[in-house]
Short mmCIF file of C-alpha atoms and ligand atoms in Angstrom, two decimals:
data_model
loop_
_atom_site.label_atom_id
_atom_site.label_comp_id
_atom_site.label_asym_id
_atom_site.label_seq_id
_atom_site.Cartn_x
_atom_site.Cartn_y
_atom_site.Cartn_z
CA MET R 201 0.00 0.00 0.00
CA VAL R 202 1.21 3.48 -0.88
CA VAL R 203 -0.24 6.62 0.71
CA GLY R 204 -0.08 9.74 -1.50
CA ALA R 205 -0.18 9.70 -5.30
CA GLY R 206 2.48 12.31 -6.00
CA PHE R 207 5.80 11.72 -7.74
CA ALA R 208 7.16 9.60 -4.89
CA GLY R 209 4.02 7.54 -4.37
CA LEU R 210 3.50 6.70 -8.03
CA ALA R 211 7.19 5.86 -8.50
CA ALA R 212 7.09 3.53 -5.48
CA ALA R 213 3.86 1.94 -6.76
CA ARG R 214 5.31 1.29 -10.20
CA THR R 215 8.47 -0.32 -8.84
CA LEU R 216 6.48 -2.57 -6.53
CA ALA R 217 3.86 -3.49 -9.15
CA ARG R 218 6.53 -4.30 -11.74
CA ALA R 219 7.92 -6.83 -9.28
CA GLY R 220 4.52 -8.52 -9.15
CA ARG R 221 3.27 -7.01 -5.88
CA ASP R 222 -0.37 -6.19 -5.40
CA VAL R 223 -0.26 -2.40 -4.94
CA LEU R 224 -2.99 0.01 -3.88
CA VAL R 225 -2.25 3.76 -3.91
CA LEU R 226 -4.53 5.96 -1.80
CA GLU R 227 -4.73 9.66 -2.64
CA LYS R 228 -6.84 11.91 -0.45
CA ASP R 229 -7.34 14.57 -3.11
CA GLU R 230 -8.32 14.44 -6.75
CA LEU R 231 -5.47 12.81 -8.66
CA GLY R 232 -3.01 15.40 -9.93
CA THR R 233 -3.94 18.38 -7.79
CA GLY R 234 -1.01 18.26 -5.33
CA ALA R 235 2.39 19.98 -5.33
CA HIS R 236 3.52 17.54 -8.04
CA SER R 237 1.35 19.33 -10.63
CA ARG R 238 1.80 22.89 -9.37
CA ASN R 239 5.56 23.21 -9.15
CA GLY R 240 8.09 25.11 -11.24
CA GLY R 241 9.18 21.95 -13.07
CA MET R 242 12.88 22.43 -12.34
CA ALA R 243 14.73 19.12 -12.10
CA ILE R 244 17.73 20.07 -9.98
CA PRO R 245 20.39 17.63 -8.73
CA GLU R 246 21.48 19.54 -5.65
CA LEU R 247 20.93 19.71 -1.94
CA LYS R 248 21.22 23.09 -0.27
CA ALA R 249 24.95 22.41 0.25
CA GLY R 250 27.76 21.36 -2.11
CA PRO R 251 29.61 18.01 -1.86
CA ALA R 252 32.58 19.23 0.20
CA THR R 253 30.28 21.02 2.66
CA LEU R 254 28.18 17.86 3.00
CA GLN R 255 31.35 15.85 3.58
CA ARG R 256 32.55 18.27 6.28
CA THR R 257 29.20 18.03 8.07
CA TYR R 258 28.29 14.35 7.60
CA GLY R 259 31.62 12.68 6.73
CA GLU R 260 31.43 9.83 4.23
CA LEU R 261 27.61 9.83 4.45
CA GLY R 262 27.64 13.39 3.06
CA LEU R 263 29.30 12.17 -0.12
CA ARG R 264 26.75 9.40 -0.51
CA LEU R 265 23.92 11.94 -0.10
CA HIS R 266 25.46 14.02 -2.86
CA GLN R 267 25.86 10.96 -5.04
CA GLU R 268 22.23 9.96 -4.51
CA VAL R 269 21.03 13.39 -5.61
CA ASN R 270 22.99 12.97 -8.83
CA GLU R 271 21.61 9.45 -9.25
CA ALA R 272 18.11 10.88 -8.77
CA PHE R 273 18.66 13.32 -11.63
CA ASP R 274 20.08 10.59 -13.90
CA HIS R 275 17.17 8.32 -12.97
CA LEU R 276 14.59 10.96 -13.90
CA GLU R 277 16.25 11.77 -17.23
CA ALA R 278 16.49 8.06 -18.09
CA LEU R 279 12.88 7.39 -17.05
CA ILE R 280 11.57 10.23 -19.20
CA ALA R 281 13.61 9.05 -22.19
CA ASP R 282 13.10 5.28 -21.80
CA GLU R 283 9.38 5.48 -21.13
CA ALA R 284 8.76 8.30 -23.62
CA ILE R 285 7.07 10.48 -20.98
CA GLY R 286 5.93 13.53 -22.94
CA CYS R 287 6.60 16.24 -20.37
CA ASP R 288 8.44 18.86 -22.46
CA TYR R 289 11.73 17.98 -20.76
CA VAL R 290 14.76 20.04 -21.83
CA ARG R 291 18.23 19.89 -20.26
CA SER R 292 18.33 23.69 -19.96
CA GLY R 293 20.93 24.32 -17.28
CA GLN R 294 20.28 26.52 -14.27
CA LEU R 295 21.58 29.88 -13.09
CA TYR R 296 21.95 30.46 -9.34
CA LEU R 297 22.02 34.26 -9.18
CA ALA R 298 23.72 36.45 -6.52
CA HIS R 299 21.12 38.94 -5.26
CA ALA R 300 23.80 40.93 -3.41
CA ALA R 301 27.53 41.59 -3.95
CA ARG R 302 28.38 40.02 -0.57
CA VAL R 303 27.13 36.63 -1.79
CA VAL R 304 29.60 36.48 -4.69
CA PRO R 305 32.57 34.97 -2.73
CA HIS R 306 30.26 32.21 -1.51
CA LEU R 307 29.06 31.46 -5.04
CA ARG R 308 32.65 31.26 -6.28
CA GLU R 309 33.31 28.67 -3.55
CA VAL R 310 30.18 26.72 -4.50
CA ALA R 311 31.35 26.53 -8.11
CA GLU R 312 34.84 25.42 -7.05
CA GLU R 313 33.38 22.79 -4.73
CA HIS R 314 31.45 21.17 -7.58
CA GLN R 315 34.35 21.52 -10.03
CA ALA R 316 36.60 19.65 -7.58
CA PHE R 317 34.18 16.74 -7.98
CA GLY R 318 34.39 16.96 -11.77
CA GLU R 319 30.90 18.42 -12.17
CA PRO R 320 29.91 20.83 -14.97
CA VAL R 321 29.41 23.87 -12.74
CA ARG R 322 31.04 27.30 -13.20
CA PHE R 323 30.89 30.87 -11.96
CA VAL R 324 29.81 33.60 -14.38
CA GLU R 325 31.03 37.16 -13.71
CA ARG R 326 28.52 40.01 -13.56
CA ALA R 327 29.98 41.48 -16.76
CA ASP R 328 29.15 38.26 -18.66
CA LEU R 329 25.64 37.74 -17.31
CA GLY R 330 24.05 39.46 -20.33
CA ASP R 331 24.57 36.26 -22.32
CA GLU R 332 22.51 34.36 -19.75
CA ILE R 333 19.73 36.65 -18.51
CA GLY R 334 18.08 39.92 -19.47
CA SER R 335 18.41 41.58 -16.07
CA ASP R 336 20.83 43.97 -14.31
CA ALA R 337 19.69 42.89 -10.88
CA PHE R 338 22.39 40.30 -10.18
CA HIS R 339 26.07 40.35 -9.21
CA GLY R 340 27.22 37.08 -10.71
CA ALA R 341 25.90 33.52 -10.91
CA VAL R 342 26.73 29.85 -10.79
CA VAL R 343 25.71 27.84 -13.87
CA TYR R 344 24.72 24.21 -13.34
CA ASP R 345 24.63 22.48 -16.71
CA ARG R 346 23.03 19.33 -15.25
CA THR R 347 19.59 20.84 -14.64
CA GLY R 348 16.43 20.59 -16.71
CA GLY R 349 12.97 22.00 -17.03
CA LEU R 350 9.74 20.06 -17.57
CA HIS R 351 5.96 20.30 -17.32
CA PRO R 352 5.27 18.82 -13.87
CA ALA R 353 1.64 17.84 -14.46
CA LYS R 354 2.64 15.97 -17.61
CA LEU R 355 5.41 14.17 -15.70
CA HIS R 356 2.86 13.29 -13.02
CA ALA R 357 0.41 11.99 -15.64
CA GLY R 358 3.23 9.92 -17.17
CA LEU R 359 4.12 8.41 -13.79
CA ALA R 360 0.45 7.62 -13.16
CA ARG R 361 0.26 5.84 -16.51
CA LEU R 362 3.40 3.80 -15.72
CA ALA R 363 2.08 2.78 -12.30
CA LEU R 364 -1.30 1.75 -13.75
CA ASP R 365 0.30 -0.11 -16.68
CA ALA R 366 2.47 -2.02 -14.19
CA GLY R 367 -0.71 -3.19 -12.45
CA ALA R 368 -1.06 -0.81 -9.50
CA THR R 369 -4.52 0.39 -8.44
CA VAL R 370 -4.84 4.11 -7.75
CA ARG R 371 -7.79 5.28 -5.68
CA ASP R 372 -8.14 9.06 -5.39
CA ARG R 373 -10.39 11.10 -3.10
CA CYS R 374 -9.74 8.42 -0.49
CA PRO R 375 -7.55 9.43 2.47
CA ALA R 376 -5.71 7.01 4.70
CA THR R 377 -6.97 8.21 8.07
CA ALA R 378 -5.23 5.88 10.53
CA LEU R 379 -2.50 3.27 10.45
CA GLU R 380 -2.12 0.37 12.84
CA ASP R 381 0.97 -1.80 12.98
CA VAL R 382 -0.48 -5.28 13.66
CA GLY R 383 2.81 -7.15 13.70
CA ARG R 384 2.44 -9.21 10.54
CA GLY R 385 1.48 -6.09 8.55
CA HIS R 386 -0.73 -3.03 8.82
CA TRP R 387 -4.35 -2.06 8.94
CA VAL R 388 -4.93 1.14 7.04
CA HIS R 389 -8.19 2.89 7.83
CA THR R 390 -10.09 4.83 5.16
CA PRO R 391 -13.61 6.35 5.14
CA ASP R 392 -14.66 3.30 3.05
CA GLY R 393 -13.23 0.65 5.34
CA VAL R 394 -10.01 -0.94 6.53
CA VAL R 395 -7.36 -2.26 4.13
CA GLU R 396 -4.86 -4.89 5.21
CA ALA R 397 -1.35 -4.36 3.84
CA ASP R 398 1.92 -6.23 4.27
CA HIS R 399 3.90 -3.02 3.75
CA VAL R 400 3.02 0.66 3.78
CA VAL R 401 4.96 3.45 2.06
CA VAL R 402 3.92 6.97 3.07
CA THR R 403 4.77 9.73 0.59
CA THR R 404 2.79 12.69 1.83
CA ASN R 405 5.65 15.25 1.84
CA ALA R 406 4.27 18.73 2.74
CA TYR R 407 0.71 17.37 2.97
CA ALA R 408 1.38 15.09 5.95
CA ASP R 409 -1.70 15.03 8.15
CA GLY R 410 -3.06 13.17 11.17
CA LEU R 411 -2.25 9.77 9.64
CA LEU R 412 1.23 9.80 11.21
CA PRO R 413 1.45 12.78 13.60
CA GLU R 414 5.08 11.77 14.30
CA LEU R 415 5.84 12.44 10.63
CA ALA R 416 3.79 15.66 10.43
CA ARG R 417 5.80 17.05 13.37
CA ARG R 418 9.01 16.59 11.37
CA VAL R 419 8.11 18.83 8.44
CA LEU R 420 7.04 22.44 8.10
CA PRO R 421 4.52 22.93 5.28
CA ILE R 422 5.43 26.30 3.71
CA GLY R 423 3.49 27.94 0.89
CA SER R 424 5.17 28.55 -2.43
CA PHE R 425 3.44 30.47 -5.21
CA ILE R 426 3.83 31.02 -8.94
CA VAL R 427 2.52 33.61 -11.39
CA ALA R 428 2.53 33.13 -15.18
CA THR R 429 2.55 35.87 -17.77
CA GLU R 430 0.73 35.81 -21.06
CA PRO R 431 2.87 34.21 -23.84
CA LEU R 432 5.74 36.60 -24.57
CA ASP R 433 6.68 37.88 -27.96
CA PRO R 434 9.55 35.52 -29.01
CA ALA R 435 12.04 38.42 -29.20
CA LEU R 436 11.13 39.54 -25.68
CA ALA R 437 11.36 35.96 -24.38
CA ALA R 438 14.85 35.64 -25.92
CA GLU R 439 15.90 38.92 -24.31
CA VAL R 440 14.73 37.76 -20.86
CA SER R 441 16.25 34.28 -21.13
CA PRO R 442 18.62 33.91 -24.11
CA LYS R 443 19.45 30.27 -23.28
CA GLY R 444 16.15 29.17 -21.75
CA ARG R 445 17.78 28.52 -18.36
CA MET R 446 16.09 27.79 -15.05
CA PHE R 447 16.72 30.79 -12.73
CA VAL R 448 16.96 30.82 -8.92
CA ASN R 449 18.34 33.63 -6.75
CA THR R 450 20.29 33.43 -3.50
CA ARG R 451 17.79 35.00 -1.08
CA ASN R 452 16.41 32.94 1.82
CA LEU R 453 12.96 33.93 0.54
CA LEU R 454 14.11 33.10 -2.95
CA PHE R 455 12.57 33.58 -6.36
CA TYR R 456 12.66 30.91 -9.09
CA TRP R 457 11.63 31.57 -12.67
CA ARG R 458 11.82 30.25 -16.21
CA LEU R 459 10.20 30.36 -19.61
CA SER R 460 7.50 27.76 -20.20
CA PRO R 461 7.46 25.82 -23.48
CA ASP R 462 4.60 28.06 -24.68
CA GLY R 463 6.68 31.18 -24.07
CA ARG R 464 5.24 32.45 -20.78
CA LEU R 465 7.42 33.54 -17.90
CA LEU R 466 6.69 31.52 -14.76
CA PHE R 467 7.87 33.37 -11.64
CA GLY R 468 7.70 31.71 -8.23
CA GLY R 469 8.52 32.36 -4.60
CA ARG R 470 6.97 33.78 -1.46
CA ARG R 471 6.96 37.08 0.39
CA SER R 472 7.22 35.69 3.92
CA LEU R 473 6.75 32.55 5.99
CA ALA R 474 3.31 33.65 7.17
CA ARG R 475 0.18 32.10 5.66
CA ALA R 476 -0.69 33.93 2.45
CA SER R 477 -3.50 33.94 -0.07
CA VAL R 478 -2.76 33.21 -3.71
CA ALA R 479 -4.00 36.75 -4.53
CA ASP R 480 -1.58 38.50 -2.12
CA ALA R 481 1.36 36.26 -2.95
CA GLY R 482 0.63 36.75 -6.66
CA ASP R 483 0.66 40.55 -6.32
CA HIS R 484 4.05 40.39 -4.60
CA LEU R 485 5.43 38.06 -7.29
CA ALA R 486 4.08 40.22 -10.12
CA ALA R 487 5.79 43.31 -8.65
CA SER R 488 9.04 41.39 -8.04
CA LEU R 489 9.05 39.95 -11.54
CA ARG R 490 8.87 43.48 -12.95
CA GLN R 491 11.73 44.61 -10.71
CA VAL R 492 13.92 41.78 -11.98
CA HIS R 493 12.81 42.17 -15.61
CA PRO R 494 11.61 45.76 -16.18
CA GLN R 495 11.14 44.94 -19.87
CA LEU R 496 8.06 42.90 -18.79
CA ARG R 497 6.27 45.84 -17.10
CA ASP R 498 3.44 45.87 -19.69
CA VAL R 499 3.01 42.10 -19.91
CA ALA R 500 -0.17 40.71 -18.33
CA ILE R 501 -0.18 38.15 -15.54
CA THR R 502 -2.74 35.56 -16.59
CA HIS R 503 -2.40 32.79 -13.98
CA ARG R 504 -1.45 32.51 -10.31
CA TRP R 505 -1.46 29.50 -8.00
CA GLY R 506 0.29 27.99 -5.00
CA GLY R 507 1.04 24.81 -3.07
CA ASN R 508 3.12 23.62 -0.12
CA VAL R 509 6.75 22.54 0.10
CA ALA R 510 8.06 20.45 3.01
CA ILE R 511 10.87 22.05 5.00
CA THR R 512 12.90 19.99 7.50
CA LEU R 513 15.08 21.23 10.35
CA ASP R 514 18.35 20.42 8.57
CA ARG R 515 16.95 21.39 5.13
CA LEU R 516 17.62 17.85 3.87
CA PRO R 517 15.23 15.16 2.63
CA HIS R 518 14.57 12.29 5.01
CA VAL R 519 13.64 8.65 4.72
CA GLY R 520 12.62 6.56 7.70
CA ARG R 521 10.16 4.25 9.38
CA ILE R 522 7.33 5.07 11.75
CA ARG R 523 5.18 2.27 13.17
CA GLY R 524 6.70 -0.04 10.57
CA ALA R 525 5.69 2.16 7.59
CA TRP R 526 8.41 3.56 5.34
CA TYR R 527 8.30 7.24 4.49
CA ALA R 528 10.16 9.73 2.29
CA THR R 529 9.67 13.44 2.90
CA GLY R 530 11.30 16.87 3.10
CA CYS R 531 11.77 18.01 -0.47
CA ASN R 532 12.77 21.48 0.81
CA GLY R 533 11.49 22.90 -2.44
CA SER R 534 13.35 20.52 -4.80
CA GLY R 535 11.52 17.23 -5.14
CA VAL R 536 10.83 16.78 -8.86
CA ALA R 537 13.86 14.55 -9.40
CA LEU R 538 14.65 13.54 -5.84
CA ASN R 539 11.22 12.50 -4.59
CA THR R 540 10.52 10.54 -7.78
CA TRP R 541 13.73 8.66 -7.17
CA LEU R 542 13.19 8.25 -3.41
CA GLY R 543 9.80 6.71 -4.15
CA HIS R 544 11.41 4.25 -6.55
CA ARG R 545 14.14 3.49 -3.99
CA LEU R 546 11.57 2.85 -1.25
CA GLY R 547 9.87 0.41 -3.60
CA GLN R 548 13.19 -1.40 -4.03
CA THR R 549 13.76 -1.31 -0.27
CA VAL R 550 10.39 -2.95 0.46
CA LEU R 551 11.22 -5.62 -2.14
CA GLY R 552 14.51 -6.26 -0.35
CA GLU R 553 16.43 -5.52 -3.53
CA THR R 554 18.60 -2.77 -2.04
CA PRO R 555 19.35 -1.17 1.32
CA PRO R 556 17.35 2.00 2.06
CA PRO R 557 18.57 5.27 0.51
CA ALA R 558 21.43 7.03 2.33
CA PHE R 559 18.95 9.67 3.54
CA ALA R 560 17.62 7.02 5.95
CA GLU R 561 20.90 7.31 7.88
CA LEU R 562 20.28 10.96 8.82
CA ARG R 563 18.65 11.71 12.16
CA HIS R 564 15.23 13.15 11.40
CA ARG R 565 14.52 15.63 14.17
CA PRO R 566 11.06 17.01 15.01
CA ILE R 567 10.50 20.73 14.34
CA PRO R 568 10.67 22.52 17.73
CA LEU R 569 7.33 23.98 18.86
CA HIS R 570 5.66 22.60 15.72
CA ARG R 571 2.19 23.31 17.17
CA PHE R 572 3.03 26.99 17.50
CA ARG R 573 4.57 27.38 14.04
CA ARG R 574 1.96 29.84 12.83
CA ALA R 575 2.99 32.17 15.66
CA TYR R 576 6.75 32.06 15.14
CA LEU R 577 7.18 31.53 11.38
CA PRO R 578 6.30 35.16 10.51
CA LEU R 579 9.13 36.27 12.84
CA VAL R 580 11.57 33.86 11.17
CA GLY R 581 10.41 35.29 7.83
CA GLN R 582 11.18 38.82 9.02
CA TRP R 583 14.67 37.74 10.04
CA TYR R 584 15.12 36.17 6.57
CA ARG R 585 13.97 39.40 4.91
CA TYR R 586 16.52 41.38 6.96
CA GLN R 587 19.26 38.93 5.91
CA ASP R 588 18.08 39.14 2.28
CA ARG R 589 18.53 42.90 1.97
CA ALA R 590 20.65 43.69 -1.08
C1 FAD Q 865 4.65 26.20 -6.07
C2 FAD Q 865 5.68 25.09 -5.97
C3 FAD Q 865 6.81 25.13 -6.80
C4 FAD Q 865 7.77 24.12 -6.73
N1 FAD Q 865 8.81 24.13 -7.63
C5 FAD Q 865 9.65 23.07 -7.67
C6 FAD Q 865 10.65 22.99 -8.69
O1 FAD Q 865 10.73 23.83 -9.58
N2 FAD Q 865 11.51 21.94 -8.65
C7 FAD Q 865 11.42 20.97 -7.71
O2 FAD Q 865 12.23 20.03 -7.72
N3 FAD Q 865 10.44 20.98 -6.77
C8 FAD Q 865 9.56 22.00 -6.73
N4 FAD Q 865 8.55 22.01 -5.81
C9 FAD Q 865 8.44 20.89 -4.87
C10 FAD Q 865 7.79 19.67 -5.52
O3 FAD Q 865 6.53 19.99 -6.04
C11 FAD Q 865 7.68 18.59 -4.48
O4 FAD Q 865 8.97 18.31 -3.99
C12 FAD Q 865 7.09 17.31 -5.03
O5 FAD Q 865 5.79 17.51 -5.50
C13 FAD Q 865 7.10 16.27 -3.94
O6 FAD Q 865 6.52 15.10 -4.47
P1 FAD Q 865 5.87 14.05 -3.50
O7 FAD Q 865 5.33 12.99 -4.30
O8 FAD Q 865 6.85 13.67 -2.43
O9 FAD Q 865 4.73 14.86 -2.70
P2 FAD Q 865 3.44 15.61 -3.24
O10 FAD Q 865 3.56 15.94 -4.66
O11 FAD Q 865 3.17 16.73 -2.28
O12 FAD Q 865 2.30 14.51 -3.06
C14 FAD Q 865 1.90 14.08 -1.77
C15 FAD Q 865 0.47 13.56 -1.91
O13 FAD Q 865 0.09 12.93 -0.70
C16 FAD Q 865 -1.32 13.12 -0.57
N5 FAD Q 865 -1.70 12.81 0.82
C17 FAD Q 865 -1.31 13.47 1.96
N6 FAD Q 865 -1.86 12.88 3.04
C18 FAD Q 865 -2.60 11.82 2.59
C19 FAD Q 865 -3.40 10.84 3.24
N7 FAD Q 865 -3.57 10.81 4.59
N8 FAD Q 865 -4.01 9.91 2.48
C20 FAD Q 865 -3.89 9.92 1.10
N9 FAD Q 865 -3.14 10.85 0.45
C21 FAD Q 865 -2.50 11.78 1.19
C22 FAD Q 865 -1.51 14.57 -0.96
O14 FAD Q 865 -2.85 14.86 -1.29
C23 FAD Q 865 -0.55 14.68 -2.16
O15 FAD Q 865 -1.21 14.46 -3.39
C24 FAD Q 865 7.60 23.05 -5.80
C25 FAD Q 865 6.48 23.00 -4.97
C26 FAD Q 865 5.52 24.01 -5.05
C27 FAD Q 865 4.32 23.95 -4.16
#
């Protein structure tokens, strides 16, 4: 049994069903309405820290975490190609843009850290940024060649098709409401009755609820929002993004943006860590987009939406077991490649084909004062905004 039909859940279901297991996926919402279909579609093989930093903090495990993130990216690219998943995937490369001059030394170090591991990552000076982005707002950038852009809802639909073709059953609008470990397996409660399962894989990421309160306490669900412009004139689109890169800046309350295959600019982020409406967040993003790209001041915003990302205390993904059920969570805003792969790896783990992913070796700490997060997160957001000043 798999709980949650996002990237991770469907990938786990497919791997298990292909091995001949009888797999039921429960999804509490309508299929395809979660974060998996609402995200920026950036497939990024990186944790928040580079390989040497991970090694300094976690020793040899840090290197394996870094390796797994790269494997996740390779896995996604291969899956899309091998299974002909039509999701507009392009290996575009990504620019990580310095929002302030003081960040530049750090970005140079980041580039060197990756280069020392033979990875195609380099620093671009401010004077050369015009070849990469139509904006004067940045002080330099790191280019990651191994990054791609895709249409997340199409990827999700492709994963659903693969899971169904492999023999899994997907039941949407049907939440798992309680889970009992009964020794020889689990009883999973739903509004329609109780399902008996030998194994349970929980892939609820930022949407963790009362099913496993121990898991919900270990992630902070934080809103992330996106606005989309009307399709841009091709010359204007080429001015904004000459190479069609994925863009992310270095602020704590960061912005991420890109061209869509139909020539719109998608611009994402959040104003604060307080709860926000799509309307308010969208207004902030529309204004910010025009600050970054003044040439878009007359372009209409036609769509706005939002969803939740799962933040963990150490800003790393986690894999573990609670009451005998496996879980993968904590995308920290980058789960397109990683959570798809972690789902697949949990499937392999349940089958006994491989040991659990390296992320299972990290200690997954609860978020302090989780119950009071709505009170303190706005203050943390204010501190972030102060740190983010240019
Ligand atoms: C606006 C936005 C932009 C983003 N941009 C990017 C990006 O550009 N690149 C990137 O890598 N990542 C991005 N992300 C993050 C990315 O979307 C997530 O990492 C990814 O969707 C995680 O996949 P998942 O399968 O683990 O979880 P999800 O996609 O969140 O799926 C979890 C599912 O579990 C279901 N569920 C929860 N509880 C239950 C229950 N009790 N019973 C049954 N079902 C349940 C939920 O309804 C949900 O459908 C973004 C996220 C948002 C919101």
